[in-house]
Amino acid sequence: MVALSRRKFLLFSGASAAGALALAACGDTENNAANNTASATTETPDGDNFDSTVWREYSNPLVEPTGSGVLDGQTVAVKDLFAVEGQVIGAGNEVWLESAQPETVSAAAVASLLGAGASIGGIARTDEFAYSLAGTNGHYGAPPNPKAPDRIPGGSSSGSGAAVALGEATIGLGTDTGGSIRVPASYQGLFGIRTTHGAVPVDGLIPLAPSFDTVGWLTESQEVLYEVADVLEPDLPETMDLTRVVYSRELLDIADPEVAAAVQEAIDSLPGDLTIDEIPFDTTVLPDWVKAFQTRQGWEAWQANGEWIEENWDSLNPDVRSRFETAQEYTEEDVAAADVILDQAREAINDAIGDAVLILPSASSVAPDRESAGLGGEVIEQARASTFQLTCLAGITGRPAVSSPLPVLGPQIGICAVGPRNSDRALARMVIV
């Protein structure tokens, strides 16, 4: 069992007295990509050194703010999928980068952050085309995990998370399709949010699967987490009435025992005046839900990138290549069948949770160690498969999810709160009391 180093509770600030929610949150190429624990040093034009496993471009500031506001003084690590005016998009692939042309307009989310006073420190590394949860990349190596140096950082928003964990940025702008914010947040002991699907514009973002793609971000500070939500989601409510928290023992049991025990202990420590219900959840359907999710995801990924990939198969890392090889085989009939299952899953999840907040692990395990985490290796694929059974619940329903770090003694563990659609700012406003 993982020991919690101290007791904390998270409270939705601004919620009504009846609905204030407290959450316990006791706070060869394959091997080289994962095992590279040494920094790859690159020099900026000004003579400053930076870790090129974390950053593709770094100047700090690479781009000055365009306005002033609540994010004055904050520094953003932008995942290398977003358009930044004057910069190219590399998408985590060397060959793609070689032919990329400078962007003429910044992505909507990037422009909003700059307008609110943040600067861009640099362009952060991503797993190829965001098609991974591991944080490994055979082209550039895996970014460090500062809070667990012998373990992988999680992805696909790997560089954005590492930049924040290293203190080189205060905001790690990323994406979350199947867990690409929640997993690095969990592995690196950060706060992270997957936003309600469609709540933050994805203009200027290279897509993976538009049906599930969302903008998200990672922070070390809870305050910065909700300040970014205020900037990027100003039309969503800042407060919400919440009277019920739910969890499922069956969902907890998907996680490794040490993770499940830590999250259960946090749930058991919730204040007694809250309505905290254990709900049944039929986890036997989850493999079918995940398969349907990944079929729709793969189909859309191939529609978005397949034409280029057909000409550049050899440029892909083994794990990502295998996913695209599967994706190219999906037919319209496969996707139609998957959509039927996804509709059934969406209805079942929404019926089970309703307007409550679901508590579950952010990832099924602690970060796998670098030594065993080769690209596409068994350890990575097992972790991905079980984690996907947890992360797909928010993805299928389009709900927001906030990962918060549990203050455990040992490798980092995240606890996840999945809220009603459009509750993003309230979820992000959880404060430690």
Short mmCIF file of C-alpha atoms in Angstrom, two decimals:
data_model
loop_
_atom_site.label_atom_id
_atom_site.label_comp_id
_atom_site.label_asym_id
_atom_site.label_seq_id
_atom_site.Cartn_x
_atom_site.Cartn_y
_atom_site.Cartn_z
CA MET A 1 0.00 0.00 0.00
CA VAL A 2 1.21 3.50 -0.82
CA ALA A 3 1.60 5.74 2.21
CA LEU A 4 0.07 9.19 2.05
CA SER A 5 2.54 11.74 3.35
CA ARG A 6 -0.14 14.04 4.79
CA ARG A 7 -3.88 14.63 4.64
CA LYS A 8 -5.34 17.24 2.35
CA PHE A 9 -8.78 18.03 1.08
CA LEU A 10 -9.78 19.81 -2.07
CA LEU A 11 -12.78 22.12 -1.98
CA PHE A 12 -14.65 23.70 -4.82
CA SER A 13 -14.39 27.37 -3.99
CA GLY A 14 -17.51 29.36 -4.69
CA ALA A 15 -19.86 26.34 -4.60
CA SER A 16 -23.01 26.63 -2.56
CA ALA A 17 -22.94 25.56 1.08
CA ALA A 18 -25.17 22.61 0.28
CA GLY A 19 -23.18 21.64 -2.73
CA ALA A 20 -19.59 22.37 -1.77
CA LEU A 21 -17.53 19.40 -2.89
CA ALA A 22 -14.47 18.26 -1.02
CA LEU A 23 -12.14 15.82 -2.68
CA ALA A 24 -9.46 13.95 -0.87
CA ALA A 25 -6.22 14.66 -2.59
CA CYS A 26 -3.45 14.07 -0.24
CA GLY A 27 -2.45 16.65 -2.87
CA ASP A 28 18.52 0.34 -30.83
CA THR A 29 15.85 3.09 -31.10
CA GLU A 30 13.29 1.44 -28.83
CA ASN A 31 15.48 1.26 -25.77
CA ASN A 32 17.21 4.60 -26.27
CA ALA A 33 13.92 6.50 -26.31
CA ALA A 34 12.86 5.29 -22.89
CA ASN A 35 16.16 4.62 -21.18
CA ASN A 36 17.77 7.95 -21.96
CA THR A 37 17.96 9.47 -18.48
CA ALA A 38 20.62 11.99 -19.41
CA SER A 39 19.58 15.33 -20.82
CA ALA A 40 20.22 16.03 -24.49
CA THR A 41 21.68 19.51 -24.42
CA THR A 42 21.08 22.02 -27.21
CA GLU A 43 22.23 25.63 -27.39
CA THR A 44 19.99 28.58 -28.23
CA PRO A 45 21.20 31.34 -30.59
CA ASP A 46 21.91 33.37 -27.46
CA GLY A 47 24.22 30.70 -26.10
CA ASP A 48 21.82 29.31 -23.48
CA ASN A 49 21.60 25.55 -23.10
CA PHE A 50 18.32 23.61 -22.94
CA ASP A 51 17.23 19.99 -22.80
CA SER A 52 16.16 18.99 -26.31
CA THR A 53 14.17 16.02 -25.02
CA VAL A 54 11.88 18.59 -23.37
CA TRP A 55 12.00 21.44 -25.89
CA ARG A 56 12.20 21.61 -29.67
CA GLU A 57 12.59 25.37 -29.55
CA TYR A 58 13.41 27.35 -26.43
CA SER A 59 14.30 30.97 -25.89
CA ASN A 60 12.21 32.15 -22.92
CA PRO A 61 10.63 34.15 -24.17
CA LEU A 62 10.27 32.66 -27.60
CA VAL A 63 7.18 34.86 -28.01
CA GLU A 64 6.37 37.94 -25.96
CA PRO A 65 2.87 38.56 -24.55
CA THR A 66 0.48 40.47 -26.79
CA GLY A 67 -1.55 41.85 -23.89
CA SER A 68 -1.77 42.07 -20.13
CA GLY A 69 -4.05 40.31 -17.69
CA VAL A 70 -4.41 37.55 -15.15
CA LEU A 71 -1.51 35.57 -16.67
CA ASP A 72 1.08 38.35 -16.45
CA GLY A 73 4.44 36.79 -15.65
CA GLN A 74 3.42 33.23 -16.59
CA THR A 75 5.44 31.19 -19.09
CA VAL A 76 3.89 28.65 -21.46
CA ALA A 77 5.41 25.46 -22.86
CA VAL A 78 3.41 24.90 -26.06
CA LYS A 79 2.98 21.33 -27.21
CA ASP A 80 4.41 20.87 -30.70
CA LEU A 81 0.98 20.43 -32.25
CA PHE A 82 -0.23 24.02 -31.85
CA ALA A 83 0.34 26.77 -34.38
CA VAL A 84 2.53 29.60 -33.08
CA GLU A 85 2.87 32.51 -35.47
CA GLY A 86 6.31 32.51 -37.08
CA GLN A 87 7.11 28.96 -35.89
CA VAL A 88 6.70 25.58 -37.57
CA ILE A 89 4.80 22.60 -36.16
CA GLY A 90 6.90 19.47 -35.77
CA ALA A 91 4.25 16.98 -34.49
CA GLY A 92 6.99 14.90 -32.85
CA ASN A 93 8.34 13.63 -36.18
CA GLU A 94 11.63 14.62 -37.79
CA VAL A 95 10.49 14.20 -41.38
CA TRP A 96 7.28 16.16 -40.83
CA LEU A 97 9.36 18.94 -39.27
CA GLU A 98 11.71 19.13 -42.27
CA SER A 99 8.90 20.09 -44.64
CA ALA A 100 6.85 22.24 -42.25
CA GLN A 101 6.34 25.90 -43.08
CA PRO A 102 6.13 28.73 -40.54
CA GLU A 103 2.61 29.37 -39.28
CA THR A 104 1.03 32.69 -40.17
CA VAL A 105 -1.50 32.74 -37.31
CA SER A 106 -1.31 31.32 -33.79
CA ALA A 107 -3.80 28.71 -32.59
CA ALA A 108 -6.80 30.19 -30.79
CA ALA A 109 -5.70 28.86 -27.38
CA VAL A 110 -2.16 30.19 -27.85
CA ALA A 111 -3.43 33.62 -28.88
CA SER A 112 -5.71 33.78 -25.83
CA LEU A 113 -2.87 32.96 -23.43
CA LEU A 114 -0.61 35.58 -25.02
CA GLY A 115 -3.40 38.13 -24.85
CA ALA A 116 -3.85 37.47 -21.13
CA GLY A 117 -0.21 38.32 -20.38
CA ALA A 118 1.61 34.99 -20.68
CA SER A 119 4.77 34.59 -22.74
CA ILE A 120 5.81 31.48 -24.64
CA GLY A 121 9.01 29.96 -23.33
CA GLY A 122 9.28 27.48 -26.15
CA ILE A 123 7.85 24.63 -28.20
CA ALA A 124 7.64 21.45 -26.12
CA ARG A 125 8.14 17.90 -27.33
CA THR A 126 5.21 15.58 -28.02
CA ASP A 127 4.84 11.91 -28.74
CA GLU A 128 4.43 11.46 -32.50
CA PHE A 129 1.11 12.93 -33.67
CA ALA A 130 -0.05 12.66 -30.02
CA TYR A 131 -0.73 8.96 -30.64
CA SER A 132 0.71 7.63 -27.36
CA LEU A 133 0.33 7.89 -23.58
CA ALA A 134 3.92 6.98 -22.72
CA GLY A 135 6.00 10.10 -23.30
CA THR A 136 8.64 8.21 -25.28
CA ASN A 137 9.90 9.33 -28.70
CA GLY A 138 12.57 7.50 -30.66
CA HIS A 139 13.51 10.65 -32.58
CA TYR A 140 14.34 12.82 -29.59
CA GLY A 141 14.36 10.61 -26.48
CA ALA A 142 11.98 10.70 -23.53
CA PRO A 143 11.81 13.91 -21.48
CA PRO A 144 12.83 13.55 -17.85
CA ASN A 145 10.38 12.91 -15.05
CA PRO A 146 11.87 15.17 -12.36
CA LYS A 147 9.84 13.65 -9.51
CA ALA A 148 10.71 10.08 -10.53
CA PRO A 149 13.94 10.22 -12.56
CA ASP A 150 14.04 6.48 -13.21
CA ARG A 151 10.52 6.52 -14.71
CA ILE A 152 8.95 7.74 -17.95
CA PRO A 153 7.10 11.08 -17.97
CA GLY A 154 3.83 10.05 -19.59
CA GLY A 155 2.43 11.50 -22.79
CA SER A 156 1.58 12.53 -25.25
CA SER A 157 1.92 16.00 -23.68
CA SER A 158 5.29 14.84 -22.38
CA GLY A 159 7.45 17.91 -22.98
CA SER A 160 4.78 20.28 -21.69
CA GLY A 161 4.55 18.34 -18.44
CA ALA A 162 8.31 17.99 -18.00
CA ALA A 163 8.84 21.71 -18.61
CA VAL A 164 6.42 22.53 -15.79
CA ALA A 165 7.82 19.88 -13.45
CA LEU A 166 11.34 21.21 -14.08
CA GLY A 167 10.23 24.77 -13.28
CA GLU A 168 11.04 25.98 -16.80
CA ALA A 169 7.40 26.90 -17.50
CA THR A 170 4.37 27.54 -15.32
CA ILE A 171 1.78 26.39 -17.88
CA GLY A 172 2.15 23.29 -20.05
CA LEU A 173 -0.29 23.70 -22.93
CA GLY A 174 -1.24 20.34 -24.37
CA THR A 175 -4.00 18.14 -25.68
CA ASP A 176 -6.02 15.26 -24.28
CA THR A 177 -7.74 12.78 -26.58
CA GLY A 178 -7.44 9.56 -24.60
CA GLY A 179 -5.52 10.76 -21.54
CA SER A 180 -2.59 12.83 -22.83
CA ILE A 181 -2.94 15.44 -20.07
CA ARG A 182 -4.14 13.19 -17.25
CA VAL A 183 -1.39 10.58 -17.63
CA PRO A 184 1.64 12.96 -17.50
CA ALA A 185 -0.10 14.83 -14.66
CA SER A 186 -0.39 11.58 -12.73
CA TYR A 187 3.13 10.33 -13.51
CA GLN A 188 4.78 13.68 -12.71
CA GLY A 189 2.74 14.86 -9.73
CA LEU A 190 1.12 17.82 -11.50
CA PHE A 191 -2.34 19.30 -11.80
CA GLY A 192 -3.88 18.79 -15.20
CA ILE A 193 -7.21 19.36 -16.89
CA ARG A 194 -8.92 17.80 -19.87
CA THR A 195 -11.60 20.30 -20.84
CA THR A 196 -15.16 19.64 -21.92
CA HIS A 197 -15.07 18.53 -25.55
CA GLY A 198 -15.64 21.58 -27.72
CA ALA A 199 -15.33 24.11 -24.89
CA VAL A 200 -11.92 25.42 -26.02
CA PRO A 201 -11.42 26.01 -29.77
CA VAL A 202 -9.02 23.64 -31.51
CA ASP A 203 -8.31 26.06 -34.37
CA GLY A 204 -4.64 25.88 -35.34
CA LEU A 205 -4.12 22.44 -33.80
CA ILE A 206 -3.00 19.35 -35.72
CA PRO A 207 -5.81 16.86 -35.09
CA LEU A 208 -5.57 13.30 -33.90
CA ALA A 209 -9.26 12.41 -33.54
CA PRO A 210 -11.60 15.43 -33.63
CA SER A 211 -14.45 13.49 -31.98
CA PHE A 212 -12.36 13.30 -28.81
CA ASP A 213 -9.59 15.92 -29.12
CA THR A 214 -9.57 18.57 -26.40
CA VAL A 215 -7.22 21.35 -25.32
CA GLY A 216 -5.76 20.89 -21.84
CA TRP A 217 -2.94 22.12 -19.65
CA LEU A 218 -0.65 21.11 -16.79
CA THR A 219 0.50 23.24 -13.87
CA GLU A 220 2.40 22.93 -10.63
CA SER A 221 0.03 25.41 -9.01
CA GLN A 222 -3.69 24.96 -8.46
CA GLU A 223 -4.15 28.71 -8.78
CA VAL A 224 -2.58 28.82 -12.23
CA LEU A 225 -4.74 25.85 -13.29
CA TYR A 226 -7.95 27.79 -12.71
CA GLU A 227 -6.55 31.09 -13.96
CA VAL A 228 -5.91 29.47 -17.33
CA ALA A 229 -9.46 28.09 -17.28
CA ASP A 230 -10.74 31.62 -16.66
CA VAL A 231 -8.86 32.81 -19.75
CA LEU A 232 -9.66 29.95 -22.12
CA GLU A 233 -13.21 29.24 -20.94
CA PRO A 234 -14.61 32.60 -19.83
CA ASP A 235 -18.20 31.74 -20.76
CA LEU A 236 -18.42 28.65 -18.55
CA PRO A 237 -19.73 28.99 -14.97
CA GLU A 238 -17.17 29.60 -12.25
CA THR A 239 -19.24 27.85 -9.58
CA MET A 240 -21.55 24.87 -9.46
CA ASP A 241 -23.89 23.18 -7.01
CA LEU A 242 -22.62 19.71 -6.23
CA THR A 243 -24.22 17.49 -3.66
CA ARG A 244 -22.95 14.07 -4.64
CA VAL A 245 -19.61 12.37 -5.17
CA VAL A 246 -19.50 8.86 -6.56
CA TYR A 247 -16.87 6.20 -6.96
CA SER A 248 -16.81 2.59 -8.06
CA ARG A 249 -14.83 -0.16 -6.41
CA GLU A 250 -14.88 -2.00 -9.74
CA LEU A 251 -13.21 0.95 -11.46
CA LEU A 252 -10.63 1.26 -8.70
CA ASP A 253 -9.76 -2.40 -9.14
CA ILE A 254 -8.70 -1.75 -12.74
CA ALA A 255 -5.70 0.06 -11.28
CA ASP A 256 -2.68 -1.59 -9.73
CA PRO A 257 -3.21 -2.36 -6.02
CA GLU A 258 -0.95 0.47 -4.79
CA VAL A 259 -2.81 3.03 -6.90
CA ALA A 260 -6.25 1.72 -5.97
CA ALA A 261 -5.33 1.73 -2.27
CA ALA A 262 -4.09 5.33 -2.35
CA VAL A 263 -7.21 6.58 -4.13
CA GLN A 264 -9.50 4.54 -1.84
CA GLU A 265 -7.78 5.99 1.24
CA ALA A 266 -8.33 9.48 -0.14
CA ILE A 267 -12.02 8.72 -0.75
CA ASP A 268 -12.39 7.28 2.76
CA SER A 269 -11.03 10.53 4.17
CA LEU A 270 -13.71 12.74 2.61
CA PRO A 271 -15.72 14.84 5.09
CA GLY A 272 -18.70 13.01 6.55
CA ASP A 273 -21.21 15.73 5.69
CA LEU A 274 -20.86 15.04 1.97
CA THR A 275 -22.99 12.55 0.08
CA ILE A 276 -20.42 10.02 -1.06
CA ASP A 277 -21.89 7.02 -2.82
CA GLU A 278 -20.26 3.86 -4.01
CA ILE A 279 -21.90 2.91 -7.29
CA PRO A 280 -21.80 -0.39 -9.16
CA PHE A 281 -20.08 -0.34 -12.53
CA ASP A 282 -19.95 -3.23 -14.96
CA THR A 283 -16.31 -3.16 -16.01
CA THR A 284 -16.70 -6.24 -18.22
CA VAL A 285 -17.94 -3.90 -20.98
CA LEU A 286 -14.88 -1.64 -20.83
CA PRO A 287 -12.69 -3.60 -23.28
CA ASP A 288 -15.46 -3.30 -25.88
CA TRP A 289 -15.84 0.43 -25.14
CA VAL A 290 -12.10 0.97 -25.47
CA LYS A 291 -12.02 -0.95 -28.75
CA ALA A 292 -14.87 1.20 -30.07
CA PHE A 293 -13.15 4.37 -28.89
CA GLN A 294 -9.88 3.37 -30.51
CA THR A 295 -11.64 2.38 -33.74
CA ARG A 296 -13.26 5.80 -34.08
CA GLN A 297 -9.99 7.44 -32.94
CA GLY A 298 -7.90 5.43 -35.40
CA TRP A 299 -10.28 6.06 -38.29
CA GLU A 300 -10.13 9.82 -37.71
CA ALA A 301 -6.37 9.77 -37.19
CA TRP A 302 -5.96 8.07 -40.55
CA GLN A 303 -8.32 10.53 -42.25
CA ALA A 304 -6.28 13.41 -40.80
CA ASN A 305 -2.76 12.11 -41.44
CA GLY A 306 -2.94 8.96 -43.56
CA GLU A 307 -2.06 10.56 -46.89
CA TRP A 308 1.22 11.87 -45.48
CA ILE A 309 1.96 8.67 -43.56
CA GLU A 310 1.56 6.49 -46.64
CA GLU A 311 4.56 8.34 -48.08
CA ASN A 312 6.57 8.31 -44.83
CA TRP A 313 6.00 5.02 -43.01
CA ASP A 314 9.67 4.61 -42.19
CA SER A 315 9.74 7.90 -40.32
CA LEU A 316 7.44 6.59 -37.58
CA ASN A 317 8.47 5.11 -34.25
CA PRO A 318 7.47 1.43 -33.89
CA ASP A 319 4.64 1.99 -31.40
CA VAL A 320 3.00 4.79 -33.36
CA ARG A 321 3.55 3.02 -36.66
CA SER A 322 1.73 -0.07 -35.38
CA ARG A 323 -1.26 2.08 -34.39
CA PHE A 324 -1.43 3.72 -37.80
CA GLU A 325 -1.07 0.31 -39.48
CA THR A 326 -4.13 -0.81 -37.55
CA ALA A 327 -5.94 2.46 -38.24
CA GLN A 328 -5.56 2.22 -42.03
CA GLU A 329 -7.46 -1.08 -42.03
CA TYR A 330 -10.64 0.29 -40.45
CA THR A 331 -13.64 0.39 -42.78
CA GLU A 332 -16.73 2.56 -42.70
CA GLU A 333 -18.62 -0.49 -41.45
CA ASP A 334 -16.15 -0.86 -38.57
CA VAL A 335 -16.66 2.76 -37.58
CA ALA A 336 -20.44 2.53 -37.84
CA ALA A 337 -20.41 -0.48 -35.52
CA ALA A 338 -18.07 1.33 -33.14
CA ASP A 339 -20.36 4.34 -33.05
CA VAL A 340 -23.29 2.17 -31.95
CA ILE A 341 -21.21 0.89 -29.03
CA LEU A 342 -20.04 4.42 -28.18
CA ASP A 343 -23.64 5.66 -28.10
CA GLN A 344 -24.56 2.84 -25.72
CA ALA A 345 -21.48 3.54 -23.59
CA ARG A 346 -22.24 7.26 -23.44
CA GLU A 347 -25.77 6.58 -22.22
CA ALA A 348 -24.58 4.07 -19.62
CA ILE A 349 -21.87 6.38 -18.24
CA ASN A 350 -24.17 9.38 -18.05
CA ASP A 351 -26.87 7.31 -16.35
CA ALA A 352 -24.35 6.05 -13.78
CA ILE A 353 -22.81 9.43 -12.95
CA GLY A 354 -25.58 11.91 -13.66
CA ASP A 355 -24.67 15.34 -12.28
CA ALA A 356 -22.30 13.88 -9.70
CA VAL A 357 -18.52 14.00 -9.76
CA LEU A 358 -16.87 10.65 -10.35
CA ILE A 359 -13.62 9.96 -8.49
CA LEU A 360 -11.18 7.45 -9.97
CA PRO A 361 -7.44 7.05 -10.57
CA SER A 362 -5.94 9.31 -13.25
CA ALA A 363 -3.85 6.38 -14.52
CA SER A 364 -3.92 2.69 -13.75
CA SER A 365 -0.35 2.55 -12.49
CA VAL A 366 2.57 4.64 -11.41
CA ALA A 367 4.90 5.59 -14.24
CA PRO A 368 6.67 2.51 -15.67
CA ASP A 369 10.42 2.51 -15.18
CA ARG A 370 12.56 3.62 -18.11
CA GLU A 371 14.54 0.40 -18.25
CA SER A 372 11.49 -1.69 -19.16
CA ALA A 373 9.64 0.95 -21.18
CA GLY A 374 10.79 0.41 -24.76
CA LEU A 375 8.72 1.90 -27.57
CA GLY A 376 5.76 -0.41 -28.03
CA GLY A 377 7.13 -2.75 -25.37
CA GLU A 378 4.95 -5.04 -23.29
CA VAL A 379 5.11 -2.89 -20.16
CA ILE A 380 4.01 0.23 -22.03
CA GLU A 381 1.21 -1.53 -23.88
CA GLN A 382 -0.15 -3.13 -20.69
CA ALA A 383 -0.15 0.21 -18.90
CA ARG A 384 -1.83 1.87 -21.88
CA ALA A 385 -4.54 -0.78 -22.12
CA SER A 386 -5.59 -0.62 -18.48
CA THR A 387 -5.25 3.17 -18.22
CA PHE A 388 -7.46 3.59 -21.30
CA GLN A 389 -10.28 1.79 -19.47
CA LEU A 390 -10.25 4.64 -16.94
CA THR A 391 -9.55 7.61 -19.18
CA CYS A 392 -12.08 6.65 -21.86
CA LEU A 393 -15.01 7.48 -19.56
CA ALA A 394 -14.41 11.22 -19.88
CA GLY A 395 -13.44 10.86 -23.53
CA ILE A 396 -16.59 9.01 -24.58
CA THR A 397 -18.91 11.44 -22.77
CA GLY A 398 -16.96 14.62 -23.54
CA ARG A 399 -16.80 15.45 -19.82
CA PRO A 400 -14.03 17.51 -18.21
CA ALA A 401 -11.56 15.80 -15.90
CA VAL A 402 -9.08 17.27 -13.43
CA SER A 403 -6.10 15.25 -12.21
CA SER A 404 -4.63 16.26 -8.85
CA PRO A 405 -1.49 14.85 -7.24
CA LEU A 406 -1.78 12.65 -4.18
CA PRO A 407 1.08 13.36 -1.75
CA VAL A 408 2.30 9.79 -1.62
CA LEU A 409 5.66 8.53 -0.42
CA GLY A 410 7.08 7.06 -3.60
CA PRO A 411 6.23 7.32 -7.30
CA GLN A 412 3.58 9.89 -8.07
CA ILE A 413 -0.14 9.00 -8.23
CA GLY A 414 -2.96 11.18 -9.53
CA ILE A 415 -6.58 11.26 -8.40
CA CYS A 416 -9.09 12.27 -11.05
CA ALA A 417 -12.40 14.13 -10.75
CA VAL A 418 -14.71 13.76 -13.75
CA GLY A 419 -17.42 16.39 -13.67
CA PRO A 420 -20.54 17.28 -15.64
CA ARG A 421 -20.01 18.83 -19.05
CA ASN A 422 -19.06 22.51 -18.87
CA SER A 423 -18.11 22.33 -15.19
CA ASP A 424 -14.46 22.95 -16.12
CA ARG A 425 -13.89 26.18 -14.22
CA ALA A 426 -15.46 24.79 -11.07
CA LEU A 427 -13.39 21.61 -11.29
CA ALA A 428 -10.26 23.66 -11.85
CA ARG A 429 -11.12 25.82 -8.84
CA MET A 430 -10.51 23.12 -6.30
CA VAL A 431 -8.32 24.63 -3.59
CA ILE A 432 -6.34 22.94 -0.81
CA VAL A 433 -7.80 23.54 2.66
#
